[in-house]
């Protein structure tokens, strides 16, 4: 592990990516503190509010040490056109009091990182059709989107590694059956299989249920490819002498697979896991985008983008595309990190992935 | 191959049966439809028989490409899929052509001068577009399309398509396909370029290339006849996958840009539990996969004498 960290430190891009991901996960965990508003608070009087500009210099050219925002006036309620009202000026407060929330789900507090004087509003990335703050929702949505990647990969890699391990170690009939099953799953057109599996369950599930359902669906599709590769690796590892040694002192097959063989595939698993997290994030986004994933009012990056499916909304209120940029940055970071890991751990693997 | 088709179709059959309710349940809610009608419908579609019998009835017909009737459209599934498949294939083949025809020269170019500015640029490009979710890219391009009006924002043809001459029709289709094809093409181009580059670098550093150079062959011949030809194998396999994903690979983008292809059809079918339509889609998808693998295998054997050798030995043994 130390070697890996050392190598990553040398590779600047990977180092930056690691930091970036750290920050993103940190923001997601403490979303209720960093977000100025809760995810479900609607400002019905300001739908599609454009991103609020933050000023240091007021209209008369006077500099203020404390940043402030101007009020916005809804000029055209049909096309949601706003104009800046220079008469109303609201100071930005740091560590300001806002809605009550629980940090980490336990510590009750009403302090948010920043907020703005009442009755001013601050929408760093604009507001959506119900006047909900996109920036806040982005932070809350990160919880779903970022964790689905991790949990999904964890689940499917556990299944994939164990199935691949058993298949490669025992060979014969078990191998044959397991590999035929994985072949069938891999042969499905992935997107259709995802839709069909989603349709097995009612559309109206609670968001927690949907969250786990998505993980299960994505893992169900994802384990097969991994199992095949692990099987190939196990086939060669099981011929090595330390396996024979373990057998000779009477270790059980399960113990040999879990304790002796699979750890040898660890570096491959780590690389493959890093590089497949984006796939899970995309899978969640795609399902939520089509309205089959996380349901309103809960936020995920995918369902936030679903309002962008109307072309008129994209053209008039382009800030609703912000979650797409968040997805892009996250995936880029994971890709860069995975690439660096691959170079660090095993240059030979370059071809296999 | 045959067990694979049976496995795929059987699992999809089970999955759809697992889904709560069926299409007929929606009809039962309708007070205007009498119980007798529903009974008749059940018999007509064979829904009153046990599951396994239903499946085998479907399978026997499917082998003759009779995929049953769609509940919601009341027309044969084959006909529905046939109407949409052309659009989907047009879109995915166009995007595949964009991706492959750009990826190979760009990848070779990058591989010839590793770490040069061009190489860095190509790498940056491929990393960026590999990481942009393609639905997001589609949104961005739709935004540009609406703002500039340079591209149509939905559909496969203009409303006055029927009145056009042949060349205008062709132009109209290309104009409409450009946006989704660009999105799909550029996403797969990004991944392909990286692969072409790395296999070419490996091939260029190998001893047979060194030997070819030592022999004094012109550089052109070294690159195309020796290095490229030996680097081709993984791409043939990829080409097989590409053929397999021609039908389903574009589904999400089709739905987003309102392309009248298989994607939208399948989404609706899954949501309305249109059993035979979903089955038909998965069945044709699986057949495409098998055709793709078959073509890849044949091409591999044709290009690589080592593969041929292995096959012959396999038969003899």
XYZ file of C-alpha atoms in Angstrom, chain B residues 232-234 236-237 295-305 307-308:
18
model
C -4.570 -5.661 -35.333
C -5.728 -8.731 -33.394
C -7.315 -7.101 -30.350
C -10.784 -7.547 -34.580
C -12.173 -8.854 -31.306
C -17.449 -12.308 -37.851
C -14.643 -11.500 -35.433
C -13.588 -15.143 -35.259
C -13.594 -15.526 -39.023
C -11.632 -12.316 -39.547
C -9.121 -13.327 -36.885
C -8.543 -16.668 -38.539
C -8.230 -14.973 -41.911
C -5.678 -12.422 -40.755
C -3.654 -14.425 -38.289
C -2.108 -17.723 -39.354
C -5.169 -18.614 -34.965
C -5.757 -20.779 -38.030
